[in-house]
mmCIF file of C-alpha atoms and ligand atoms in Angstrom:
data_model
loop_
_atom_site.group_PDB
_atom_site.id
_atom_site.type_symbol
_atom_site.label_atom_id
_atom_site.label_comp_id
_atom_site.label_asym_id
_atom_site.label_seq_id
_atom_site.Cartn_x
_atom_site.Cartn_y
_atom_site.Cartn_z
ATOM 1 C CA UNK A 1 21.717 -14.124 -1.027
ATOM 2 C CA UNK A 2 18.844 -15.536 1.618
ATOM 3 C CA UNK A 3 21.383 -18.143 2.835
ATOM 4 C CA UNK A 4 23.985 -15.938 3.947
ATOM 5 C CA UNK A 5 21.465 -13.887 5.972
ATOM 6 C CA UNK A 6 20.350 -17.163 7.861
ATOM 7 C CA UNK A 7 18.900 -16.488 11.400
ATOM 8 C CA UNK A 8 19.865 -18.203 14.752
ATOM 9 C CA UNK A 9 16.283 -19.265 15.284
ATOM 10 C CA UNK A 10 16.080 -20.749 11.432
ATOM 11 C CA UNK A 11 17.938 -23.744 12.846
ATOM 12 C CA UNK A 12 15.469 -25.774 13.215
ATOM 13 C CA UNK A 13 17.134 -29.106 13.724
ATOM 14 C CA UNK A 14 16.156 -29.331 17.283
ATOM 15 C CA UNK A 15 12.833 -29.048 19.115
ATOM 16 C CA UNK A 16 11.852 -25.698 18.785
ATOM 17 C CA UNK A 17 9.081 -24.116 20.901
ATOM 18 C CA UNK A 18 7.318 -20.532 21.764
ATOM 19 C CA UNK A 19 10.160 -20.299 24.094
ATOM 20 C CA UNK A 20 12.845 -20.027 21.411
ATOM 21 C CA UNK A 21 10.914 -17.724 19.482
ATOM 22 C CA UNK A 22 9.761 -14.945 22.232
ATOM 23 C CA UNK A 23 11.697 -11.904 21.659
ATOM 24 C CA UNK A 24 12.473 -12.653 17.948
ATOM 25 C CA UNK A 25 12.585 -9.355 16.045
ATOM 26 C CA UNK A 26 8.953 -10.016 14.465
ATOM 27 C CA UNK A 27 7.334 -11.256 17.546
ATOM 28 C CA UNK A 28 3.830 -9.023 17.519
ATOM 29 C CA UNK A 29 4.610 -7.345 14.418
ATOM 30 C CA UNK A 30 2.072 -6.230 11.807
ATOM 31 C CA UNK A 31 2.459 -7.437 7.920
ATOM 32 C CA UNK A 32 0.003 -4.817 5.847
ATOM 33 C CA UNK A 33 2.522 -4.420 3.015
ATOM 34 C CA UNK A 34 6.214 -5.998 2.215
ATOM 35 C CA UNK A 35 7.695 -2.372 3.341
ATOM 36 C CA UNK A 36 6.791 -2.803 6.932
ATOM 37 C CA UNK A 37 9.909 -5.122 6.341
ATOM 38 C CA UNK A 38 13.558 -4.011 6.249
ATOM 39 C CA UNK A 39 15.722 -5.323 3.478
ATOM 40 C CA UNK A 40 17.347 -7.801 6.223
ATOM 41 C CA UNK A 41 13.964 -8.628 7.849
ATOM 42 C CA UNK A 42 12.396 -9.563 4.284
ATOM 43 C CA UNK A 43 15.370 -12.040 3.849
ATOM 44 C CA UNK A 44 15.092 -13.550 7.246
ATOM 45 C CA UNK A 45 11.578 -14.481 6.517
ATOM 46 C CA UNK A 46 12.378 -16.150 3.209
ATOM 47 C CA UNK A 47 15.063 -17.909 4.905
ATOM 48 C CA UNK A 48 12.622 -18.660 7.723
ATOM 49 C CA UNK A 49 10.642 -20.302 5.011
ATOM 50 C CA UNK A 50 13.185 -22.088 3.245
ATOM 51 C CA UNK A 51 14.000 -23.692 6.419
ATOM 52 C CA UNK A 52 10.510 -25.108 7.247
ATOM 53 C CA UNK A 53 10.005 -26.056 3.909
ATOM 54 C CA UNK A 54 13.342 -28.348 4.216
ATOM 55 C CA UNK A 55 12.450 -29.775 7.535
ATOM 56 C CA UNK A 56 8.598 -30.316 6.501
ATOM 57 C CA UNK A 57 9.590 -31.811 3.486
ATOM 58 C CA UNK A 58 12.084 -34.184 4.970
ATOM 59 C CA UNK A 59 9.948 -35.287 8.068
ATOM 60 C CA UNK A 60 6.870 -34.064 8.419
ATOM 61 C CA UNK A 61 5.535 -35.997 11.611
ATOM 62 C CA UNK A 62 8.801 -34.784 13.474
ATOM 63 C CA UNK A 63 8.140 -31.257 12.268
ATOM 64 C CA UNK A 64 4.603 -31.394 13.523
ATOM 65 C CA UNK A 65 5.582 -32.786 16.963
ATOM 66 C CA UNK A 66 7.632 -29.505 16.961
ATOM 67 C CA UNK A 67 4.313 -27.409 16.511
ATOM 68 C CA UNK A 68 5.216 -24.577 18.813
ATOM 69 C CA UNK A 69 1.730 -22.610 19.390
ATOM 70 C CA UNK A 70 -0.492 -25.390 20.798
ATOM 71 C CA UNK A 71 -3.535 -24.055 22.576
ATOM 72 C CA UNK A 72 -3.688 -20.588 20.387
ATOM 73 C CA UNK A 73 -5.994 -19.629 17.637
ATOM 74 C CA UNK A 74 -5.474 -17.610 14.191
ATOM 75 C CA UNK A 75 -8.595 -15.516 12.602
ATOM 76 C CA UNK A 76 -8.698 -15.761 9.028
ATOM 77 C CA UNK A 77 -11.178 -13.142 8.108
ATOM 78 C CA UNK A 78 -11.776 -13.249 3.857
ATOM 79 C CA UNK A 79 -14.129 -10.471 2.726
ATOM 80 C CA UNK A 80 -13.585 -11.555 -1.036
ATOM 81 C CA UNK A 81 -13.433 -15.253 -2.372
ATOM 82 C CA UNK A 82 -10.152 -17.176 -1.934
ATOM 83 C CA UNK A 83 -8.651 -20.814 -2.684
ATOM 84 C CA UNK A 84 -4.851 -20.430 -1.895
ATOM 85 C CA UNK A 85 -4.979 -18.061 0.714
ATOM 86 C CA UNK A 86 -7.245 -19.639 2.862
ATOM 87 C CA UNK A 87 -6.118 -23.266 2.469
ATOM 88 C CA UNK A 88 -2.521 -22.250 2.854
ATOM 89 C CA UNK A 89 -3.359 -20.051 6.125
ATOM 90 C CA UNK A 90 -5.438 -22.955 7.529
ATOM 91 C CA UNK A 91 -2.587 -25.442 6.661
ATOM 92 C CA UNK A 92 0.250 -23.165 8.145
ATOM 93 C CA UNK A 93 -1.830 -22.401 11.395
ATOM 94 C CA UNK A 94 -2.757 -26.385 11.986
ATOM 95 C CA UNK A 95 1.527 -27.039 11.176
ATOM 96 C CA UNK A 96 2.227 -24.733 14.224
ATOM 97 C CA UNK A 97 -0.233 -26.300 16.315
ATOM 98 C CA UNK A 98 -2.624 -23.394 16.379
ATOM 99 C CA UNK A 99 -6.604 -23.501 15.477
ATOM 100 C CA UNK A 100 -7.566 -21.521 12.403
ATOM 101 C CA UNK A 101 -10.963 -19.765 12.684
ATOM 102 C CA UNK A 102 -11.952 -18.909 9.048
ATOM 103 C CA UNK A 103 -14.739 -16.476 8.660
ATOM 104 C CA UNK A 104 -15.580 -16.312 4.865
ATOM 105 C CA UNK A 105 -19.350 -16.166 4.652
ATOM 106 C CA UNK A 106 -21.526 -12.974 4.677
ATOM 107 C CA UNK A 107 -22.827 -13.363 8.053
ATOM 108 C CA UNK A 108 -19.516 -13.367 9.931
ATOM 109 C CA UNK A 109 -17.180 -10.826 11.212
ATOM 110 C CA UNK A 110 -17.056 -7.165 9.405
ATOM 111 C CA UNK A 111 -20.016 -8.046 7.296
ATOM 112 C CA UNK A 112 -22.712 -6.610 9.805
ATOM 113 C CA UNK A 113 -21.528 -2.732 10.038
ATOM 114 C CA UNK A 114 -20.393 -3.366 13.051
ATOM 115 C CA UNK A 115 -17.629 -1.104 13.814
ATOM 116 C CA UNK A 116 -14.037 -2.051 13.096
ATOM 117 C CA UNK A 117 -13.064 -0.948 16.682
ATOM 118 C CA UNK A 118 -15.697 -3.348 18.377
ATOM 119 C CA UNK A 119 -15.139 -5.972 15.980
ATOM 120 C CA UNK A 120 -10.948 -6.033 16.661
ATOM 121 C CA UNK A 121 -11.347 -5.631 20.155
ATOM 122 C CA UNK A 122 -13.544 -8.805 20.429
ATOM 123 C CA UNK A 123 -11.356 -10.879 17.807
ATOM 124 C CA UNK A 124 -8.450 -10.335 19.974
ATOM 125 C CA UNK A 125 -9.854 -11.659 22.869
ATOM 126 C CA UNK A 126 -10.087 -14.990 20.934
ATOM 127 C CA UNK A 127 -7.373 -14.826 18.665
ATOM 128 C CA UNK A 128 -3.506 -14.502 18.827
ATOM 129 C CA UNK A 129 -3.564 -12.909 15.313
ATOM 130 C CA UNK A 130 -5.896 -11.664 12.645
ATOM 131 C CA UNK A 131 -5.506 -12.451 9.063
ATOM 132 C CA UNK A 132 -7.798 -10.568 7.277
ATOM 133 C CA UNK A 133 -8.431 -10.068 3.266
ATOM 134 C CA UNK A 134 -10.087 -6.996 2.335
ATOM 135 C CA UNK A 135 -10.498 -3.976 0.058
ATOM 136 C CA UNK A 136 -9.178 -0.671 1.087
ATOM 137 C CA UNK A 137 -5.514 -0.588 2.643
ATOM 138 C CA UNK A 138 -7.079 2.283 5.232
ATOM 139 C CA UNK A 139 -9.455 -0.197 6.434
ATOM 140 C CA UNK A 140 -6.798 -3.117 7.747
ATOM 141 C CA UNK A 141 -4.662 -0.124 8.744
ATOM 142 C CA UNK A 142 -7.485 0.563 11.200
ATOM 143 C CA UNK A 143 -7.711 -2.647 12.194
ATOM 144 C CA UNK A 144 -4.213 -2.899 12.995
ATOM 145 C CA UNK A 145 -4.349 0.474 14.983
ATOM 146 C CA UNK A 146 -6.899 -1.095 17.353
ATOM 147 C CA UNK A 147 -5.454 -4.466 17.517
ATOM 148 C CA UNK A 148 -2.724 -5.525 19.902
ATOM 149 C CA UNK A 149 -2.114 -8.694 18.293
ATOM 150 C CA UNK A 150 -0.440 -8.824 14.751
ATOM 151 C CA UNK A 151 -2.564 -8.042 11.787
ATOM 152 C CA UNK A 152 -1.469 -9.554 8.338
ATOM 153 C CA UNK A 153 -2.726 -8.613 5.144
ATOM 154 C CA UNK A 154 -4.161 -11.465 3.237
ATOM 155 C CA UNK A 155 -4.607 -8.938 -0.112
ATOM 156 C CA UNK A 156 -6.425 -5.825 -0.165
ATOM 157 C CA UNK A 157 -7.030 -3.425 -3.394
ATOM 158 C CA UNK A 158 -3.431 -1.907 -2.933
ATOM 159 C CA UNK A 159 -1.057 -4.901 -1.748
ATOM 160 C CA UNK A 160 -0.583 -8.584 -1.228
ATOM 161 C CA UNK A 161 2.373 -9.197 0.715
ATOM 162 C CA UNK A 162 1.762 -12.699 1.626
ATOM 163 C CA UNK A 163 1.938 -13.628 -2.187
ATOM 164 C CA UNK A 164 4.785 -11.581 -2.605
ATOM 165 C CA UNK A 165 6.818 -13.541 0.043
ATOM 166 C CA UNK A 166 5.716 -16.544 -1.558
ATOM 167 C CA UNK A 167 6.770 -15.295 -5.362
ATOM 168 C CA UNK A 168 10.190 -14.127 -4.125
ATOM 169 C CA UNK A 169 11.150 -17.746 -2.456
ATOM 170 C CA UNK A 170 10.030 -19.126 -6.003
ATOM 171 C CA UNK A 171 12.307 -16.752 -7.858
ATOM 172 C CA UNK A 172 15.165 -17.671 -5.212
ATOM 173 C CA UNK A 173 14.746 -21.343 -5.495
ATOM 174 C CA UNK A 174 14.422 -21.239 -9.580
ATOM 175 C CA UNK A 175 16.953 -18.389 -10.027
ATOM 176 C CA UNK A 176 18.941 -17.867 -7.053
ATOM 177 C CA UNK A 177 20.386 -14.613 -5.804
ATOM 178 C CA UNK A 178 17.586 -11.768 -6.098
ATOM 179 C CA UNK A 179 20.106 -8.791 -6.323
ATOM 180 C CA UNK A 180 21.150 -10.084 -9.800
ATOM 181 C CA UNK A 181 17.538 -10.347 -11.697
ATOM 182 C CA UNK A 182 15.190 -8.852 -13.487
ATOM 183 C CA UNK A 183 12.027 -9.148 -13.058
ATOM 184 C CA UNK A 184 9.216 -8.063 -15.829
ATOM 185 C CA UNK A 185 5.318 -7.561 -14.501
ATOM 186 C CA UNK A 186 3.223 -6.819 -17.982
ATOM 187 C CA UNK A 187 -0.449 -6.174 -17.058
ATOM 188 C CA UNK A 188 -2.547 -3.997 -14.554
ATOM 189 C CA UNK A 189 -0.647 -1.683 -12.134
ATOM 190 C CA UNK A 190 -2.377 -3.210 -9.544
ATOM 191 C CA UNK A 191 -1.919 -4.984 -5.803
ATOM 192 C CA UNK A 192 0.582 -7.306 -7.455
ATOM 193 C CA UNK A 193 2.318 -4.755 -9.268
ATOM 194 C CA UNK A 194 2.922 -2.823 -6.104
ATOM 195 C CA UNK A 195 4.032 -5.542 -4.313
ATOM 196 C CA UNK A 196 6.726 -6.448 -6.922
ATOM 197 C CA UNK A 197 8.113 -2.840 -6.391
ATOM 198 C CA UNK A 198 8.347 -3.250 -2.888
ATOM 199 C CA UNK A 199 9.922 -6.727 -2.907
ATOM 200 C CA UNK A 200 12.038 -5.694 -5.799
ATOM 201 C CA UNK A 201 13.402 -2.691 -3.841
ATOM 202 C CA UNK A 202 13.742 -4.772 -0.698
ATOM 203 C CA UNK A 203 16.049 -7.272 -2.281
ATOM 204 C CA UNK A 204 17.906 -4.793 -4.627
ATOM 205 C CA UNK A 205 16.440 -6.335 -7.936
ATOM 206 C CA UNK A 206 15.985 -4.593 -11.326
ATOM 207 C CA UNK A 207 11.930 -4.304 -11.459
ATOM 208 C CA UNK A 208 10.023 -3.344 -15.066
ATOM 209 C CA UNK A 209 6.406 -2.811 -14.724
ATOM 210 C CA UNK A 210 4.698 -2.106 -18.108
ATOM 211 C CA UNK A 211 0.893 -1.284 -18.059
ATOM 212 C CA UNK A 212 -1.802 0.418 -20.470
ATOM 213 C CA UNK A 213 -1.291 4.071 -19.805
ATOM 214 C CA UNK A 214 -4.638 4.417 -17.794
ATOM 215 C CA UNK A 215 -3.861 1.794 -15.545
ATOM 216 C CA UNK A 216 -0.377 2.462 -13.977
ATOM 217 C CA UNK A 217 0.707 1.676 -10.486
ATOM 218 C CA UNK A 218 -0.386 4.557 -7.881
ATOM 219 C CA UNK A 219 2.374 7.378 -8.002
ATOM 220 C CA UNK A 220 2.606 7.417 -4.221
ATOM 221 C CA UNK A 221 3.275 3.683 -3.950
ATOM 222 C CA UNK A 222 5.780 4.159 -6.762
ATOM 223 C CA UNK A 223 7.488 6.880 -5.032
ATOM 224 C CA UNK A 224 7.961 5.189 -1.890
ATOM 225 C CA UNK A 225 9.241 2.075 -3.518
ATOM 226 C CA UNK A 226 11.943 4.318 -5.335
ATOM 227 C CA UNK A 227 12.954 5.981 -2.134
ATOM 228 C CA UNK A 228 13.433 2.384 -0.626
ATOM 229 C CA UNK A 229 15.409 1.332 -4.050
ATOM 230 C CA UNK A 230 17.829 4.260 -3.588
ATOM 231 C CA UNK A 231 19.116 2.757 -0.271
ATOM 232 C CA UNK A 232 19.221 -1.104 -1.540
ATOM 233 C CA UNK A 233 20.639 -0.700 -5.210
ATOM 234 C CA UNK A 234 17.392 -1.758 -6.654
ATOM 235 C CA UNK A 235 16.296 -0.277 -9.917
ATOM 236 C CA UNK A 236 12.704 0.336 -10.409
ATOM 237 C CA UNK A 237 11.118 1.212 -13.817
ATOM 238 C CA UNK A 238 7.521 1.960 -14.809
ATOM 239 C CA UNK A 239 6.305 2.675 -18.166
ATOM 240 C CA UNK A 240 4.030 1.256 -20.972
ATOM 241 C CA UNK A 241 6.046 -0.469 -23.441
ATOM 242 C CA UNK A 242 5.498 -4.491 -22.769
ATOM 243 C CA UNK A 243 8.788 -5.345 -24.677
ATOM 244 C CA UNK A 244 11.165 -2.978 -23.060
ATOM 245 C CA UNK A 245 10.064 -4.763 -19.747
ATOM 246 C CA UNK A 246 10.511 -8.468 -21.052
ATOM 247 C CA UNK A 247 13.517 -7.951 -22.882
ATOM 248 C CA UNK A 248 16.373 -10.046 -21.219
ATOM 249 C CA UNK A 249 13.637 -10.491 -18.107
ATOM 250 C CA UNK A 250 14.731 -13.597 -15.854
ATOM 251 C CA UNK A 251 11.361 -13.486 -14.124
ATOM 252 C CA UNK A 252 8.084 -12.966 -16.381
ATOM 253 C CA UNK A 253 5.009 -12.140 -14.305
ATOM 254 C CA UNK A 254 1.278 -11.027 -15.004
ATOM 255 C CA UNK A 255 -2.035 -10.959 -13.267
ATOM 256 C CA UNK A 256 -5.685 -10.637 -14.442
ATOM 257 C CA UNK A 257 -6.840 -7.726 -16.037
ATOM 258 C CA UNK A 258 -9.786 -6.711 -13.644
ATOM 259 C CA UNK A 259 -9.180 -7.867 -9.853
ATOM 260 C CA UNK A 260 -11.583 -8.837 -7.455
ATOM 261 C CA UNK A 261 -13.831 -5.662 -6.961
ATOM 262 C CA UNK A 262 -13.135 -4.430 -10.473
ATOM 263 C CA UNK A 263 -14.925 -7.151 -12.114
ATOM 264 C CA UNK A 264 -17.629 -4.743 -13.826
ATOM 265 C CA UNK A 265 -14.648 -2.846 -15.634
ATOM 266 C CA UNK A 266 -13.459 -6.318 -17.533
ATOM 267 C CA UNK A 267 -14.732 -5.601 -20.768
ATOM 268 C CA UNK A 268 -14.039 -2.076 -21.082
ATOM 269 C CA UNK A 269 -10.539 -2.758 -20.228
ATOM 270 C CA UNK A 270 -9.900 -5.782 -22.613
ATOM 271 C CA UNK A 271 -8.796 -3.702 -25.679
ATOM 272 C CA UNK A 272 -6.305 -1.448 -23.796
ATOM 273 C CA UNK A 273 -4.632 -4.984 -22.083
ATOM 274 C CA UNK A 274 -4.202 -7.254 -25.140
ATOM 275 C CA UNK A 275 -0.717 -5.742 -26.115
ATOM 276 C CA UNK A 276 0.218 -7.294 -22.529
ATOM 277 C CA UNK A 277 -0.930 -10.692 -22.763
ATOM 278 C CA UNK A 278 2.156 -13.131 -22.010
ATOM 279 C CA UNK A 279 1.983 -15.674 -24.698
ATOM 280 C CA UNK A 280 5.024 -17.858 -25.892
ATOM 281 C CA UNK A 281 6.116 -15.326 -28.486
ATOM 282 C CA UNK A 282 6.218 -12.274 -26.045
ATOM 283 C CA UNK A 283 8.056 -14.859 -23.774
ATOM 284 C CA UNK A 284 10.775 -15.210 -26.115
ATOM 285 C CA UNK A 285 11.993 -11.480 -25.545
ATOM 286 C CA UNK A 286 12.867 -12.784 -21.873
ATOM 287 C CA UNK A 287 16.411 -14.018 -21.059
ATOM 288 C CA UNK A 288 17.343 -17.942 -21.817
ATOM 289 C CA UNK A 289 16.306 -19.633 -18.583
ATOM 290 C CA UNK A 290 13.718 -17.256 -17.539
ATOM 291 C CA UNK A 291 10.576 -18.577 -15.364
ATOM 292 C CA UNK A 292 7.075 -17.594 -15.554
ATOM 293 C CA UNK A 293 5.146 -16.770 -12.458
ATOM 294 C CA UNK A 294 1.508 -15.798 -11.978
ATOM 295 C CA UNK A 295 -0.319 -15.519 -8.334
ATOM 296 C CA UNK A 296 -3.486 -17.131 -9.668
ATOM 297 C CA UNK A 297 -6.349 -17.170 -10.426
ATOM 298 C CA UNK A 298 -5.252 -16.960 -13.960
ATOM 299 C CA UNK A 299 -7.630 -16.577 -16.968
ATOM 300 C CA UNK A 300 -6.225 -18.623 -19.541
ATOM 301 C CA UNK A 301 -6.360 -17.325 -22.822
ATOM 302 C CA UNK A 302 -6.494 -13.845 -21.646
ATOM 303 C CA UNK A 303 -3.655 -12.246 -19.928
ATOM 304 C CA UNK A 304 -1.730 -15.412 -20.365
ATOM 305 C CA UNK A 305 -1.940 -18.323 -22.816
ATOM 306 C CA UNK A 306 -2.093 -21.940 -21.770
ATOM 307 C CA UNK A 307 1.143 -22.588 -24.019
ATOM 308 C CA UNK A 308 2.889 -20.279 -20.964
ATOM 309 C CA UNK A 309 1.264 -21.683 -18.245
ATOM 310 C CA UNK A 310 1.726 -25.358 -18.845
ATOM 311 C CA UNK A 311 5.485 -24.568 -20.343
ATOM 312 C CA UNK A 312 8.072 -26.242 -18.172
ATOM 313 C CA UNK A 313 9.846 -22.791 -17.328
ATOM 314 C CA UNK A 314 6.127 -21.961 -15.627
ATOM 315 C CA UNK A 315 6.599 -22.266 -11.811
ATOM 316 C CA UNK A 316 2.956 -21.301 -11.026
ATOM 317 C CA UNK A 317 2.271 -24.443 -9.061
ATOM 318 C CA UNK A 318 5.734 -24.286 -6.804
ATOM 319 C CA UNK A 319 4.574 -20.610 -6.352
ATOM 320 C CA UNK A 320 0.888 -21.537 -5.301
ATOM 321 C CA UNK A 321 2.797 -23.924 -2.778
ATOM 322 C CA UNK A 322 5.303 -21.431 -1.366
ATOM 323 C CA UNK A 323 2.242 -19.610 0.086
ATOM 324 C CA UNK A 324 2.162 -22.038 2.535
ATOM 325 C CA UNK A 325 5.854 -22.072 3.790
ATOM 326 C CA UNK A 326 5.921 -18.262 3.477
ATOM 327 C CA UNK A 327 2.639 -17.838 5.979
ATOM 328 C CA UNK A 328 4.095 -20.548 7.975
ATOM 329 C CA UNK A 329 7.422 -18.681 8.349
ATOM 330 C CA UNK A 330 5.690 -15.495 8.966
ATOM 331 C CA UNK A 331 2.903 -16.568 11.658
ATOM 332 C CA UNK A 332 5.450 -18.689 13.330
ATOM 333 C CA UNK A 333 7.797 -15.656 13.906
ATOM 334 C CA UNK A 334 4.805 -13.064 14.555
ATOM 335 C CA UNK A 335 3.249 -15.176 17.164
ATOM 336 C CA UNK A 336 6.352 -15.151 19.344
ATOM 337 C CA UNK A 337 5.572 -13.211 22.810
ATOM 338 C CA UNK A 338 1.944 -13.547 21.911
ATOM 339 C CA UNK A 339 -0.429 -15.415 24.832
HETATM 340 N N1 CP B 1 -3.332 -15.875 -4.963
HETATM 341 C C1 CP B 1 -4.106 -15.797 -4.418
HETATM 342 O O1 CP B 1 -4.586 -14.940 -3.411
HETATM 343 O O2 CP B 1 -5.059 -16.984 -4.476
HETATM 344 P P1 CP B 1 -6.929 -16.930 -3.707
HETATM 345 O O3 CP B 1 -7.273 -15.592 -4.097
HETATM 346 O O4 CP B 1 -7.033 -18.093 -4.424
HETATM 347 O O5 CP B 1 -6.476 -16.835 -2.317
HETATM 348 N N1 NVA B 2 -4.976 -8.687 -8.386
HETATM 349 C C1 NVA B 2 -6.051 -10.065 -8.308
HETATM 350 C C2 NVA B 2 -5.129 -10.887 -7.426
HETATM 351 C C3 NVA B 2 -5.839 -12.275 -7.138
HETATM 352 C C4 NVA B 2 -4.943 -13.083 -5.934
HETATM 353 C C5 NVA B 2 -6.876 -9.680 -7.411
HETATM 354 O O1 NVA B 2 -7.081 -8.415 -6.436
HETATM 355 O O2 NVA B 2 -8.055 -10.023 -7.586
#
């Protein structure tokens, strides 16, 4: 349970500054995928997010006065399009008193062919953390090797850990104890599928991933998540049968059939993916009280019907809002000790 593991620094009822956050276990750390966290750390970030969210809902003006990182800057580099990630990171930085420097156009940051080393070494002279949305996971791993400031993955082809934090926070808010839930993800074995495998493994959850045969999650990531699950008691099932995955699920999730960078494959994918569409009929297989999540943007009528997107059990807009709370917590923690 998240609340039972609430760490000391989450007690934000008195003024909190960088001094209180210095030396916290996350200070200076990267988040390139959820498995960079231990199970306890994963719960601690979610607890911090819950506490921050409650504080800001109760009295935003008082919360803003506590902004611990005045005078710092956060670099946000977006090599793919974004709505939620950009807005939530800009706002999260501002809430902490830091200035977000967003580079999303084709004439900035890494777009000129400057080496990853030079770009990163220059960036870190200006910013206290680098948030980056990019393509290959290896690219952000190299950036993280060069950077002495924290590097946060804002989506790669392989993982979307910030979305994962928001999603598991939403599941906890709606359904309680994460270790007692069954999550069903039906669709493409993509960055979100990998992220749910890792998040589910971290919190001891039962996670079922159902994809068309040619679109399974990458074997190396499944194996790594399985190794973690063996330690936490999580159960991870990867297969091709959407009905088996959805049967009795407490949380039903899907995502686009063609992710950013794979749009050209869309038409050839559709036939294989139609049986994985989440409709009111397929949702009926889930447990009573089940919720629906989608990281968005959704393609209404394709991977999910309007009826499901707009149903009372759909938590998609809470999920989107929780990007802010999760990332604010993450930034607050990793910026400790960073000048
Ligand atoms: N879910 C998500 O990351 O949304 P954006 O692509 O709009 O940032
Ligand atoms: N799997 C999707 C997620 C978008 C937030 C993509 O990578 O495009």
